[in-house]
mmCIF file of C-alpha atoms in Angstrom:
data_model
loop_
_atom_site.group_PDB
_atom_site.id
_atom_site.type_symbol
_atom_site.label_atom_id
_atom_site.label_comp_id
_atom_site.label_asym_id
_atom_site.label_seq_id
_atom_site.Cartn_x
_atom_site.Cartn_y
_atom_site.Cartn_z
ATOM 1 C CA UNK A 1 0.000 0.000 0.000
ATOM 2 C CA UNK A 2 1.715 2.924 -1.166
ATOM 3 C CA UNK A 3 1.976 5.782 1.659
ATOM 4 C CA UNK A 4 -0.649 9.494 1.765
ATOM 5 C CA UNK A 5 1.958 11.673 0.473
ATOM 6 C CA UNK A 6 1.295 15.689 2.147
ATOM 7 C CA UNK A 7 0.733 18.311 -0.276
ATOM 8 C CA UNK A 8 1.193 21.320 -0.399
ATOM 9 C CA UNK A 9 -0.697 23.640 -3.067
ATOM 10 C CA UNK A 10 0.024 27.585 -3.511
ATOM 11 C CA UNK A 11 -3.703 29.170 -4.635
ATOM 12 C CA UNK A 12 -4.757 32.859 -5.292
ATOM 13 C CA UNK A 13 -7.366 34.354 -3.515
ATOM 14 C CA UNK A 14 -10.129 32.954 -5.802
ATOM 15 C CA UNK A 15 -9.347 29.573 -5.629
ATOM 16 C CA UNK A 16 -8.762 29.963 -2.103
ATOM 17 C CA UNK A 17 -12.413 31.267 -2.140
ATOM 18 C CA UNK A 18 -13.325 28.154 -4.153
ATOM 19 C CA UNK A 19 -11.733 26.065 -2.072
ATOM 20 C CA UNK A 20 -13.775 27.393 1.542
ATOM 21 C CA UNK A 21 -16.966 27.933 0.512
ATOM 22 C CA UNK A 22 -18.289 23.886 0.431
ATOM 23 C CA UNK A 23 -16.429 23.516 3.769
ATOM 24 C CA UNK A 24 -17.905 24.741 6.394
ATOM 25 C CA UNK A 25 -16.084 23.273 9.658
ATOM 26 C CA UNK A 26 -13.439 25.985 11.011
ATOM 27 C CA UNK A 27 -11.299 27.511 13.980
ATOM 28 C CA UNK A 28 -11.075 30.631 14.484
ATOM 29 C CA UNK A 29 -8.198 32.233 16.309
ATOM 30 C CA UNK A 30 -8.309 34.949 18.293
ATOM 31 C CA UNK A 31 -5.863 36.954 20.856
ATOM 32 C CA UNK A 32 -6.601 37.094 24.747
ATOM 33 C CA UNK A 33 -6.799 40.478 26.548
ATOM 34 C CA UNK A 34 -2.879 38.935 27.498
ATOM 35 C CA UNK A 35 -1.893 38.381 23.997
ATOM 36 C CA UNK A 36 -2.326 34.044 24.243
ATOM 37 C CA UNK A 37 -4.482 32.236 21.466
ATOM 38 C CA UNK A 38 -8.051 31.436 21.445
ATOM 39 C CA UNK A 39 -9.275 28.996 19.423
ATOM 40 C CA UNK A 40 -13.279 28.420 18.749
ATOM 41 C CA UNK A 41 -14.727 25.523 16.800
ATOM 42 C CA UNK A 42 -16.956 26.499 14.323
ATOM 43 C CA UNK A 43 -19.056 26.905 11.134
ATOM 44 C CA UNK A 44 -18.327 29.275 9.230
ATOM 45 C CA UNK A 45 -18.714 30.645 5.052
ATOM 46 C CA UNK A 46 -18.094 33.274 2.502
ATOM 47 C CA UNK A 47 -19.876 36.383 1.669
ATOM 48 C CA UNK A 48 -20.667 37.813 -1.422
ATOM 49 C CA UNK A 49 -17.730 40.127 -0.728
ATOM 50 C CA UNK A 50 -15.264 37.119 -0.639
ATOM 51 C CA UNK A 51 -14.948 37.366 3.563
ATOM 52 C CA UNK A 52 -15.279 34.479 5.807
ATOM 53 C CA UNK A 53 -17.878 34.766 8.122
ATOM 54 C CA UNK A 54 -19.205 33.631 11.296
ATOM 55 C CA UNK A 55 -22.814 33.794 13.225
ATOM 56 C CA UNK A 56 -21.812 34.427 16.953
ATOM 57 C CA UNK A 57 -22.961 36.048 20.214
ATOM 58 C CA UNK A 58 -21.495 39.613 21.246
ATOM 59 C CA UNK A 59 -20.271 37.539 24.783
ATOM 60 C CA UNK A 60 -18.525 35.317 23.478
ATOM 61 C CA UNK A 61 -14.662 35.191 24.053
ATOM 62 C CA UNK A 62 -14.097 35.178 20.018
ATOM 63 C CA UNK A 63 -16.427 38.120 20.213
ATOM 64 C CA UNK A 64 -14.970 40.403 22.209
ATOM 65 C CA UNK A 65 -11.157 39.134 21.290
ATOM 66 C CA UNK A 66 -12.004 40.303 17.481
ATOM 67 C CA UNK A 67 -13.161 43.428 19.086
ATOM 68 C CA UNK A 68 -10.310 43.887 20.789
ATOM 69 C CA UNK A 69 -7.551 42.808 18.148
ATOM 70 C CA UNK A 70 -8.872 42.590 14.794
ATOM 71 C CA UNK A 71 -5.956 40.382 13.973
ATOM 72 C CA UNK A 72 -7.113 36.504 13.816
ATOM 73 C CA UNK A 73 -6.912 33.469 11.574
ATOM 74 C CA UNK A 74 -8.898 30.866 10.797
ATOM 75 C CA UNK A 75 -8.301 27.125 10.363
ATOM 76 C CA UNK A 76 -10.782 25.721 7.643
ATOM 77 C CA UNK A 77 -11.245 21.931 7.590
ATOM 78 C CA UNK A 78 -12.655 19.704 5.223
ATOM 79 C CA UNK A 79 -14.933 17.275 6.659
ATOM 80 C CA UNK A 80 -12.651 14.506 6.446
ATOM 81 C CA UNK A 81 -10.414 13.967 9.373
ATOM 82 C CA UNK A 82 -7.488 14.020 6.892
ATOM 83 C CA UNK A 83 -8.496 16.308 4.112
ATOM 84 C CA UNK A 84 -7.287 19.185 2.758
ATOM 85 C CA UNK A 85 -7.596 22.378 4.760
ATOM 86 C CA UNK A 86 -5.905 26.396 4.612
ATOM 87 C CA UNK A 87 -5.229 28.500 6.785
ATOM 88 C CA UNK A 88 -6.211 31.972 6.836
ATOM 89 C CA UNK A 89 -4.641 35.101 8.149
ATOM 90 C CA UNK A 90 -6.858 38.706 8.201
ATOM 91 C CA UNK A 91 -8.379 41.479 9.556
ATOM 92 C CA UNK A 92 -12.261 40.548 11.702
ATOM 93 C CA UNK A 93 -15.080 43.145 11.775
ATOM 94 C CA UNK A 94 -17.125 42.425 14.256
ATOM 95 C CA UNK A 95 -21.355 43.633 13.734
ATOM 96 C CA UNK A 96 -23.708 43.629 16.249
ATOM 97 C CA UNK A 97 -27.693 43.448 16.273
ATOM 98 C CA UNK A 98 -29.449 44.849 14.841
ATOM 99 C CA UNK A 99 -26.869 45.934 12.048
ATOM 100 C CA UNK A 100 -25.970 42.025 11.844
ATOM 101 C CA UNK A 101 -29.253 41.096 10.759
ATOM 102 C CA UNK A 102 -28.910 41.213 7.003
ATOM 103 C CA UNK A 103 -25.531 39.931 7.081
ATOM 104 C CA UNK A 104 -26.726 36.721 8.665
ATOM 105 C CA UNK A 105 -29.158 36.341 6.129
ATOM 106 C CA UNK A 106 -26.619 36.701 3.894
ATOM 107 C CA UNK A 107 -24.530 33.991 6.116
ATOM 108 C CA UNK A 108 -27.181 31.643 6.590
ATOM 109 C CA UNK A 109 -28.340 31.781 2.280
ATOM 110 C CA UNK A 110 -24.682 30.685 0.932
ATOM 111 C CA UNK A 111 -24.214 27.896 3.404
ATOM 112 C CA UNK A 112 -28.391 26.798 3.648
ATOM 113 C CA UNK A 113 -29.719 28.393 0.836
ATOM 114 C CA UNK A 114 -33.527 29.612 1.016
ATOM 115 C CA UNK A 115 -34.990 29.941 4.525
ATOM 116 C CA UNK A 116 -38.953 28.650 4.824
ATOM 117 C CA UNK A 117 -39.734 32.480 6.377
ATOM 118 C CA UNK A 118 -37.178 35.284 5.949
ATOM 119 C CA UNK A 119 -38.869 37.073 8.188
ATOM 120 C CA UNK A 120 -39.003 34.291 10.785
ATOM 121 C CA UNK A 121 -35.384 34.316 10.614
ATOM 122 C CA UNK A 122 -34.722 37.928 10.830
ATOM 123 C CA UNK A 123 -36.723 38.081 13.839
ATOM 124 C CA UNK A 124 -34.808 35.427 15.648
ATOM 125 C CA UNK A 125 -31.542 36.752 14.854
ATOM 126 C CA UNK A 126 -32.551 40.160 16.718
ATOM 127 C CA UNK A 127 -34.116 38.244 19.846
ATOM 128 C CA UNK A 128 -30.858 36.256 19.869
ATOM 129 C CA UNK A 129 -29.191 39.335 19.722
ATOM 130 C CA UNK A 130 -26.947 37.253 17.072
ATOM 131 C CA UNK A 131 -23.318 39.246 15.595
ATOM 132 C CA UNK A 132 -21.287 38.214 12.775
ATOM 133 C CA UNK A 133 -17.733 38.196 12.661
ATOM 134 C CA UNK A 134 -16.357 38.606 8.705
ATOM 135 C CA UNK A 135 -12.681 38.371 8.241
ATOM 136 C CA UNK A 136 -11.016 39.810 4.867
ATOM 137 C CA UNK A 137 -8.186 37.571 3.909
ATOM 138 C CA UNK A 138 -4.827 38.768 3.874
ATOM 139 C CA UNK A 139 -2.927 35.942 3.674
ATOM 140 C CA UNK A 140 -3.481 32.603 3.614
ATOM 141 C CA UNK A 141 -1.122 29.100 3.688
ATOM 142 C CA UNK A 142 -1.180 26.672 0.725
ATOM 143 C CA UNK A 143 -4.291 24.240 0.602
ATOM 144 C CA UNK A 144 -2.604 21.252 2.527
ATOM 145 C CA UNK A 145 -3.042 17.755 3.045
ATOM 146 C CA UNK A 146 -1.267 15.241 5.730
ATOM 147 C CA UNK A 147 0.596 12.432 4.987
ATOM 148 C CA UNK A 148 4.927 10.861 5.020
ATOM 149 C CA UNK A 149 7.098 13.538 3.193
ATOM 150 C CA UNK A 150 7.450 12.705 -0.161
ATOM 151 C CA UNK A 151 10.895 11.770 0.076
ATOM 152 C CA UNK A 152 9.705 8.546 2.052
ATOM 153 C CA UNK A 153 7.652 7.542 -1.176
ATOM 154 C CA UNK A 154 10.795 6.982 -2.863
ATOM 155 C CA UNK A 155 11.599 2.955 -3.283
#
């Protein structure tokens, strides 16, 4: 059985683009008030505008962190334990409800698609009280997978 062999592949910012917007699995990193990482599992996309974004709460550590230091990254992960993922270095905005409202939608249409009642789910995003974070990417890694160096392939 020949060995996984780790890649390593250089992509512009549209194919990087490409590449996120079926996966959906992430970690965000932020900084702590005392500089340390934070990391947060979760789902994220991309906007129309080409950002990554995030539905959070304003409380939340990754919240106020991004608030704090707009500097953060984010790890996205295929769905695969061993896929391919990238990460991504930029700056985070952070928006607050109500302003966050169409943004969600937004959010919630290019990973869901159509919602049953749009105005349902504009409602419940204000009672929640729901932020989004959107990061612009800056720089990013190479799309990567695991595996032996392929130096170990050799016979």
């Amino acid at each position: 059985m020949a060995p996984n062999i780790a890649t390593n592949t250089s992509v512009t910012l549209a194919e990087l683009l490409d590449f996120v917007r079926p996966r959906h699995r992430a970690i965000l990193l932020t900084r702590r008030g005392n500089g340390g990482p934070q990391g947060s599992p979760l789902t994220c996309g991309v906007d129309d505008s080409g950002r990554i974004v995030v539905s959070t709460y304003p409380e939340r550590a990754k919240t106020r962190n991004a608030k704090r230091d707009e500097r953060v990254s984010v790890l996205v992960l295929s769905d695969e334990w061993d896929g391919p993922w990238v990460q991504i270095d930029g700056t985070a905005e952070v928006i607050d409800s109500p302003d966050s409202v169409e943004p969600l939608v937004e959010y919630y249409r290019n990973i869901a698609g159509e919602h049953p009642d749009w105005d349902e789910y504009r409602a419940a995003m204000v009672k929640q009280g729901k932020s989004i974070i959107r990061v612009t990417p800056e720089r990013w890694g190479p799309v990567a997978t695991g595996g032996f160096p392929a130096r170990l392939a050799q016979d």
